[in-house]
Tab-separated table of C-alpha atoms in Angstrom:
chain	number	residue	atom	x	y	z
T	542	MET	CA	-0.262	0.007	-0.027
T	543	THR	CA	1.050	3.679	-0.791
T	544	GLU	CA	1.021	5.718	0.936
T	545	GLN	CA	0.721	10.022	0.984
T	546	LEU	CA	4.726	11.098	2.212
T	547	PHE	CA	5.637	13.888	4.890
T	548	GLY	CA	8.192	15.696	6.634
T	549	ASP	CA	11.997	14.054	5.257
T	550	ASP	CA	10.847	11.904	3.333
T	551	ALA	CA	8.397	13.741	0.861
T	552	ASP	CA	11.399	16.296	0.711
T	553	SER	CA	13.878	13.465	-0.881
T	554	ALA	CA	11.367	10.993	-2.804
T	555	LEU	CA	11.724	10.597	-6.353
T	556	THR	CA	8.606	10.473	-8.457
T	557	VAL	CA	9.113	7.598	-11.031
T	558	GLY	CA	10.653	9.456	-14.165
T	559	ALA	CA	13.899	11.111	-11.673
T	560	ALA	CA	13.938	7.251	-10.290
T	561	ALA	CA	14.232	5.417	-13.674
T	562	SER	CA	17.556	7.841	-14.595
T	563	ARG	CA	19.274	8.051	-11.606
T	564	LEU	CA	18.943	3.987	-11.883
T	565	GLY	CA	19.123	3.328	-15.798
T	566	ILE	CA	16.441	1.687	-15.999
T	567	THR	CA	12.978	3.173	-17.930
T	568	VAL	CA	10.146	4.829	-16.334
T	569	ARG	CA	7.370	0.779	-17.785
T	570	THR	CA	9.658	-0.748	-15.799
T	571	LEU	CA	9.002	0.665	-13.163
T	572	HIS	CA	5.345	1.056	-13.484
T	573	HIS	CA	5.730	-2.880	-14.115
T	574	TRP	CA	7.218	-3.807	-10.847
T	575	ASP	CA	4.462	-1.833	-9.377
T	576	ALA	CA	1.657	-3.886	-10.868
T	577	ILE	CA	3.289	-7.042	-10.336
T	578	GLY	CA	3.744	-6.376	-6.072
T	579	LEU	CA	8.163	-6.661	-7.058
T	580	VAL	CA	8.446	-2.955	-6.267
T	581	ARG	CA	5.869	-0.197	-4.788
T	582	PRO	CA	6.981	2.923	-4.547
T	583	SER	CA	6.073	4.093	-0.536
T	584	GLY	CA	3.947	7.355	-1.063
T	585	ARG	CA	1.786	9.497	-3.320
T	586	SER	CA	2.255	13.166	-3.971
T	587	ASP	CA	-0.461	15.278	-3.317
T	588	GLY	CA	-1.527	15.090	-7.769
T	589	GLY	CA	-1.410	11.253	-6.935
T	590	TYR	CA	1.964	10.299	-8.423
T	591	ARG	CA	4.600	7.706	-7.228
T	592	LEU	CA	7.393	8.867	-5.287
T	593	TYR	CA	9.656	6.810	-4.316
T	594	THR	CA	11.943	6.538	-1.503
T	595	ASP	CA	15.419	5.933	-0.447
T	596	ALA	CA	14.511	2.073	0.631
T	597	ASP	CA	12.888	1.899	-2.598
T	598	LEU	CA	15.352	3.219	-4.190
T	599	GLY	CA	17.663	0.241	-2.427
T	600	ARG	CA	14.853	-2.863	-3.010
T	601	ILE	CA	15.025	-1.301	-6.544
T	602	GLY	CA	18.840	-1.984	-6.945
T	603	ARG	CA	19.066	-4.731	-4.892
T	604	VAL	CA	16.077	-6.902	-8.063
T	605	LEU	CA	19.285	-4.968	-10.095
T	606	VAL	CA	22.065	-7.131	-8.607
T	607	TYR	CA	19.841	-9.878	-8.566
T	608	ARG	CA	18.040	-9.745	-11.975
T	609	ASP	CA	21.727	-9.067	-13.423
T	610	VAL	CA	22.997	-12.718	-11.839
T	611	GLY	CA	20.120	-14.106	-14.138
T	612	LEU	CA	17.458	-15.163	-11.753
T	613	SER	CA	14.005	-14.557	-12.149
T	614	LEU	CA	11.232	-11.428	-11.592
T	615	ASP	CA	9.376	-14.670	-9.511
T	616	GLU	CA	13.017	-15.446	-7.525
T	617	ILE	CA	13.744	-11.873	-7.051
T	618	GLY	CA	10.283	-11.220	-5.467
T	619	ILE	CA	11.065	-14.517	-3.215
T	620	LEU	CA	14.654	-13.290	-2.596
T	621	LEU	CA	13.799	-9.902	-1.528
T	622	ASP	CA	11.397	-10.308	1.729
T	623	ALA	CA	13.368	-14.444	2.607
T	624	PRO	CA	15.352	-15.138	5.522
T	625	ALA	CA	19.224	-14.663	5.143
T	626	VAL	CA	19.740	-18.794	4.770
T	627	HIS	CA	17.419	-18.704	2.345
T	628	VAL	CA	19.181	-16.120	-0.018
T	629	ASP	CA	22.172	-18.164	0.862
T	630	GLU	CA	21.624	-21.005	-0.724
T	631	THR	CA	19.944	-19.842	-3.836
T	632	LEU	CA	22.880	-17.749	-4.425
T	633	ARG	CA	25.116	-20.776	-4.491
T	634	GLY	CA	22.920	-22.912	-6.882
T	635	GLN	CA	22.956	-20.203	-8.944
T	636	ARG	CA	26.259	-19.927	-9.091
T	637	ALA	CA	26.394	-23.916	-9.920
T	638	GLU	CA	23.570	-23.414	-12.321
T	639	LEU	CA	26.624	-19.936	-13.888
T	640	GLY	CA	29.467	-22.629	-13.071
T	641	GLN	CA	27.416	-25.045	-16.223
T	642	ARG	CA	26.982	-22.408	-18.691
T	643	ILE	CA	30.055	-20.747	-17.900
T	644	ALA	CA	31.605	-24.751	-18.664
T	645	ASP	CA	29.415	-25.509	-22.271
T	646	LEU	CA	29.597	-21.582	-23.784
T	647	GLU	CA	33.568	-22.489	-23.138
T	648	GLU	CA	32.945	-25.997	-24.372
T	649	LEU	CA	31.037	-24.033	-27.287
T	650	GLY	CA	34.344	-22.063	-27.489
T	651	GLU	CA	36.871	-24.848	-28.831
T	652	SER	CA	33.799	-26.328	-31.374
T	653	LEU	CA	33.681	-23.316	-32.843
T	654	ASP	CA	37.385	-22.794	-32.797
T	655	ARG	CA	38.174	-25.808	-34.539
T	656	ILE	CA	35.764	-25.573	-37.484
T	657	ILE	CA	37.850	-22.046	-38.295
T	658	ASP	CA	41.278	-23.677	-37.715
T	659	ALA	CA	39.601	-27.201	-39.598
T	660	ARG	CA	38.398	-24.574	-41.929
T	661	LYS	CA	41.706	-22.774	-43.319
T	662	SER	CA	43.308	-26.721	-42.650
T	663	GLY	CA	41.023	-29.519	-43.840
T	664	VAL	CA	42.162	-32.064	-40.515
T	665	LEU	CA	43.325	-30.998	-37.414
T	666	LEU	CA	46.307	-32.715	-36.918
T	667	PRO	CA	50.035	-32.304	-35.771
T	668	ALA	CA	51.928	-32.486	-39.772
T	669	ASP	CA	53.781	-36.261	-38.283
T	670	GLU	CA	50.671	-36.915	-37.091
T	671	GLN	CA	49.278	-36.821	-40.303
T	672	VAL	CA	52.019	-38.738	-41.900
T	673	SER	CA	51.969	-41.564	-39.210
T	674	ILE	CA	48.161	-41.698	-40.199
T	675	PHE	CA	47.632	-41.195	-43.938
T	676	GLY	CA	51.272	-42.319	-44.877
T	677	ARG	CA	54.482	-41.413	-46.159
T	678	HIS	CA	53.464	-40.596	-49.321
T	679	TRP	CA	50.926	-37.656	-47.683
T	680	GLN	CA	51.978	-34.200	-48.274
T	681	PRO	CA	49.931	-32.446	-44.466
T	682	SER	CA	50.403	-28.357	-47.001
T	683	TRP	CA	47.610	-30.461	-49.487
T	684	GLY	CA	44.724	-29.726	-46.731
T	685	PRO	CA	45.997	-25.725	-47.201
T	686	GLU	CA	46.481	-26.043	-50.635
T	687	ALA	CA	42.882	-27.460	-50.563
T	688	HIS	CA	41.003	-24.349	-48.564
T	689	GLU	CA	42.526	-21.656	-51.376
T	690	ARG	CA	41.266	-24.039	-54.099
T	691	TRP	CA	37.912	-24.784	-52.895
T	692	GLY	CA	37.444	-22.970	-49.171
T	693	ASP	CA	34.628	-21.025	-50.825
T	694	SER	CA	32.667	-24.448	-51.417
T	695	ALA	CA	29.598	-25.596	-49.607
T	696	GLN	CA	31.545	-29.212	-50.093
T	697	TRP	CA	34.989	-27.742	-48.203
T	698	ALA	CA	32.355	-26.161	-45.463
T	699	GLN	CA	31.108	-29.189	-44.765
T	700	HIS	CA	34.415	-30.976	-44.414
T	701	ALA	CA	35.869	-28.696	-42.017
T	702	GLU	CA	33.045	-29.090	-39.754
T	703	ARG	CA	32.799	-33.048	-40.266
T	704	SER	CA	36.846	-33.031	-39.705
T	705	ALA	CA	36.222	-30.476	-36.585
T	706	GLY	CA	34.805	-33.250	-34.560
T	707	ARG	CA	37.587	-35.705	-35.793
T	708	THR	CA	40.188	-37.780	-33.526
T	709	ALA	CA	43.123	-38.912	-34.620
T	710	ALA	CA	41.781	-42.638	-33.699
T	711	ASP	CA	38.540	-41.495	-36.519
T	712	TRP	CA	41.317	-40.421	-38.965
T	713	GLN	CA	42.878	-43.684	-38.203
T	714	LYS	CA	39.895	-45.559	-39.375
T	715	ILE	CA	39.248	-43.569	-42.670
T	716	ALA	CA	42.765	-44.158	-43.256
T	717	ASP	CA	42.545	-47.669	-43.392
T	718	CYS	CA	38.982	-47.917	-45.111
T	719	VAL	CA	41.045	-45.656	-47.985
T	720	GLU	CA	43.584	-47.683	-48.166
T	721	MET	CA	41.656	-51.224	-48.390
T	722	LEU	CA	39.448	-49.181	-50.986
T	723	ASN	CA	42.658	-48.267	-52.826
T	724	GLU	CA	44.224	-52.149	-52.358
T	725	ASP	CA	40.813	-53.306	-53.857
T	726	LEU	CA	40.558	-51.175	-56.378
T	727	ALA	CA	44.371	-52.173	-57.838
T	728	LEU	CA	43.701	-56.162	-57.852
T	729	ALA	CA	40.688	-55.006	-60.012
T	730	CYS	CA	42.073	-52.580	-62.514
T	731	CYS	CA	44.422	-55.757	-62.252
T	732	ALA	CA	42.350	-58.279	-63.219
T	733	GLY	CA	41.192	-56.268	-65.811
T	734	VAL	CA	37.077	-56.181	-64.321
T	735	GLU	CA	35.239	-54.249	-66.574
T	736	PRO	CA	33.572	-50.598	-66.241
T	737	GLY	CA	29.885	-50.543	-65.739
T	738	SER	CA	30.099	-54.471	-63.876
T	739	ALA	CA	28.351	-55.277	-60.971
T	740	GLU	CA	32.402	-54.890	-59.241
T	741	ALA	CA	33.553	-52.462	-61.013
T	742	ASN	CA	29.767	-50.380	-60.144
T	743	SER	CA	30.350	-52.012	-56.141
T	744	LEU	CA	34.174	-50.423	-55.974
T	745	ALA	CA	32.176	-46.640	-57.810
T	746	GLU	CA	30.479	-46.997	-55.101
T	747	ARG	CA	32.607	-47.324	-51.743
T	748	HIS	CA	35.216	-45.264	-54.018
T	749	ARG	CA	32.452	-41.864	-53.443
T	750	ALA	CA	31.671	-43.399	-50.266
T	751	SER	CA	35.480	-42.943	-49.120
T	752	ILE	CA	34.723	-39.291	-50.418
T	753	GLY	CA	31.299	-38.843	-48.579
T	754	VAL	CA	33.304	-39.032	-45.061
T	755	TYR	CA	34.144	-35.409	-46.139
T	756	PHE	CA	31.068	-34.343	-47.833
T	757	ASP	CA	27.887	-35.938	-49.952
T	758	CYS	CA	29.183	-36.276	-52.810
T	759	THR	CA	26.539	-37.792	-55.709
T	760	HIS	CA	26.377	-39.257	-58.520
T	761	SER	CA	27.469	-36.140	-61.130
T	762	MET	CA	30.003	-34.770	-58.643
T	763	HIS	CA	31.649	-37.977	-58.546
T	764	VAL	CA	31.972	-38.552	-62.434
T	765	CYS	CA	33.815	-34.896	-62.023
T	766	LEU	CA	36.260	-36.323	-59.705
T	767	GLY	CA	36.720	-38.548	-61.922
T	768	ARG	CA	37.937	-36.192	-64.835
T	769	MET	CA	39.929	-34.634	-62.144
T	770	TYR	CA	42.154	-38.156	-61.469
T	771	VAL	CA	43.036	-37.617	-65.295
T	772	ALA	CA	42.977	-34.116	-65.741
T	773	ASP	CA	45.345	-33.001	-62.361
T	774	PRO	CA	48.804	-34.620	-62.489
T	775	GLY	CA	48.642	-35.003	-58.875
T	776	PHE	CA	46.018	-37.397	-58.654
T	777	SER	CA	46.786	-39.196	-61.242
T	778	GLU	CA	50.117	-39.186	-60.122
T	779	PHE	CA	48.862	-40.532	-56.296
T	780	TYR	CA	46.794	-43.809	-57.768
T	781	ASP	CA	49.434	-45.067	-61.001
T	782	THR	CA	51.897	-45.463	-57.678
T	783	VAL	CA	49.338	-47.655	-56.288
T	784	GLU	CA	48.684	-49.412	-60.170
T	785	THR	CA	49.617	-48.122	-62.796
T	786	GLY	CA	46.590	-47.185	-65.499
T	787	LEU	CA	44.614	-47.090	-62.190
T	788	THR	CA	43.456	-43.100	-62.512
T	789	ALA	CA	41.621	-43.969	-66.463
T	790	TRP	CA	40.468	-47.398	-64.921
T	791	LEU	CA	38.556	-45.432	-62.380
T	792	HIS	CA	37.907	-42.565	-64.416
T	793	ALA	CA	35.887	-45.315	-66.745
T	794	VAL	CA	34.264	-46.759	-63.622
T	795	ILE	CA	33.359	-44.656	-62.643
T	796	ASP	CA	31.630	-42.956	-64.844
T	797	ALA	CA	29.940	-46.164	-65.863
T	798	ASN	CA	28.662	-46.281	-62.030
T	799	ALA	CA	27.139	-43.650	-62.796
T	800	ARG	CA	25.743	-43.930	-66.288
T	801	ALA	CA	23.696	-46.930	-64.351
T	802	HIS	CA	22.668	-44.572	-61.564
T	803	GLY	CA	20.839	-42.175	-64.419
T	804	VAL	CA	23.964	-39.418	-64.962
T	805	VAL	CA	25.358	-38.664	-68.372
T	806	PRO	CA	29.222	-38.651	-67.624
T	807	GLU	CA	29.601	-36.443	-70.560
T	808	SER	CA	27.083	-33.613	-68.884
T	809	ALA	CA	27.810	-34.168	-65.370
T	810	THR	CA	27.989	-30.973	-63.535
T	811	TRP	CA	28.949	-30.201	-59.882
T	812	VAL	CA	25.418	-31.051	-58.774
């Protein structure tokens, strides 16, 4: 309940506008807090305007402190008139919750840092560990070079997002699968497996899936990669080192498999 103020209280009391200005909040906020019973002015002027005493301003100050540490207005309303022991328990609980939120945000920040780093380098492992996992022919510079070449693509972004969450063990598993795939490709090429055959198509799908570890690879995109293997000396050298003639054979296998899935290799685009 409010009442008319007299004497020193009346002289030092502030109108709602003056109180809001002093405390850096809005008049609307004070009106709301009055309406919900959180902070009611102690008196009214002769004209019926709200008047806030020093005690009222002190209570508002406590509200602001508790609001700034994340407590709801309902919780604050209880605390303002609660025994000290209850206040202590509530604040300790809020501190524990805040600590967890900070830990969650730090973890989120670390995840974002890893994505940012992965966008630059592709693989978040030391150079010597990359060579150890991917083999002596692996060049750690390939990641940054790939970023320079394809860093603006959606596929590179997808690769970075996936790479950011991978451990050395994850990469080792991927490398082992690729090594096994390359061995099987080499054996099939050496044996003269015909592109378009069931065995060749199965190998093509395994190869496409190995690309899918990094980004979603359609059959049309797979054809484009096959073209690049033939045209790019670096890729050609890599596959032909695994098995003589493997680059051209793999290109033919990829095209034949794509054709079986409704893609015309000659007109395939990066989609």
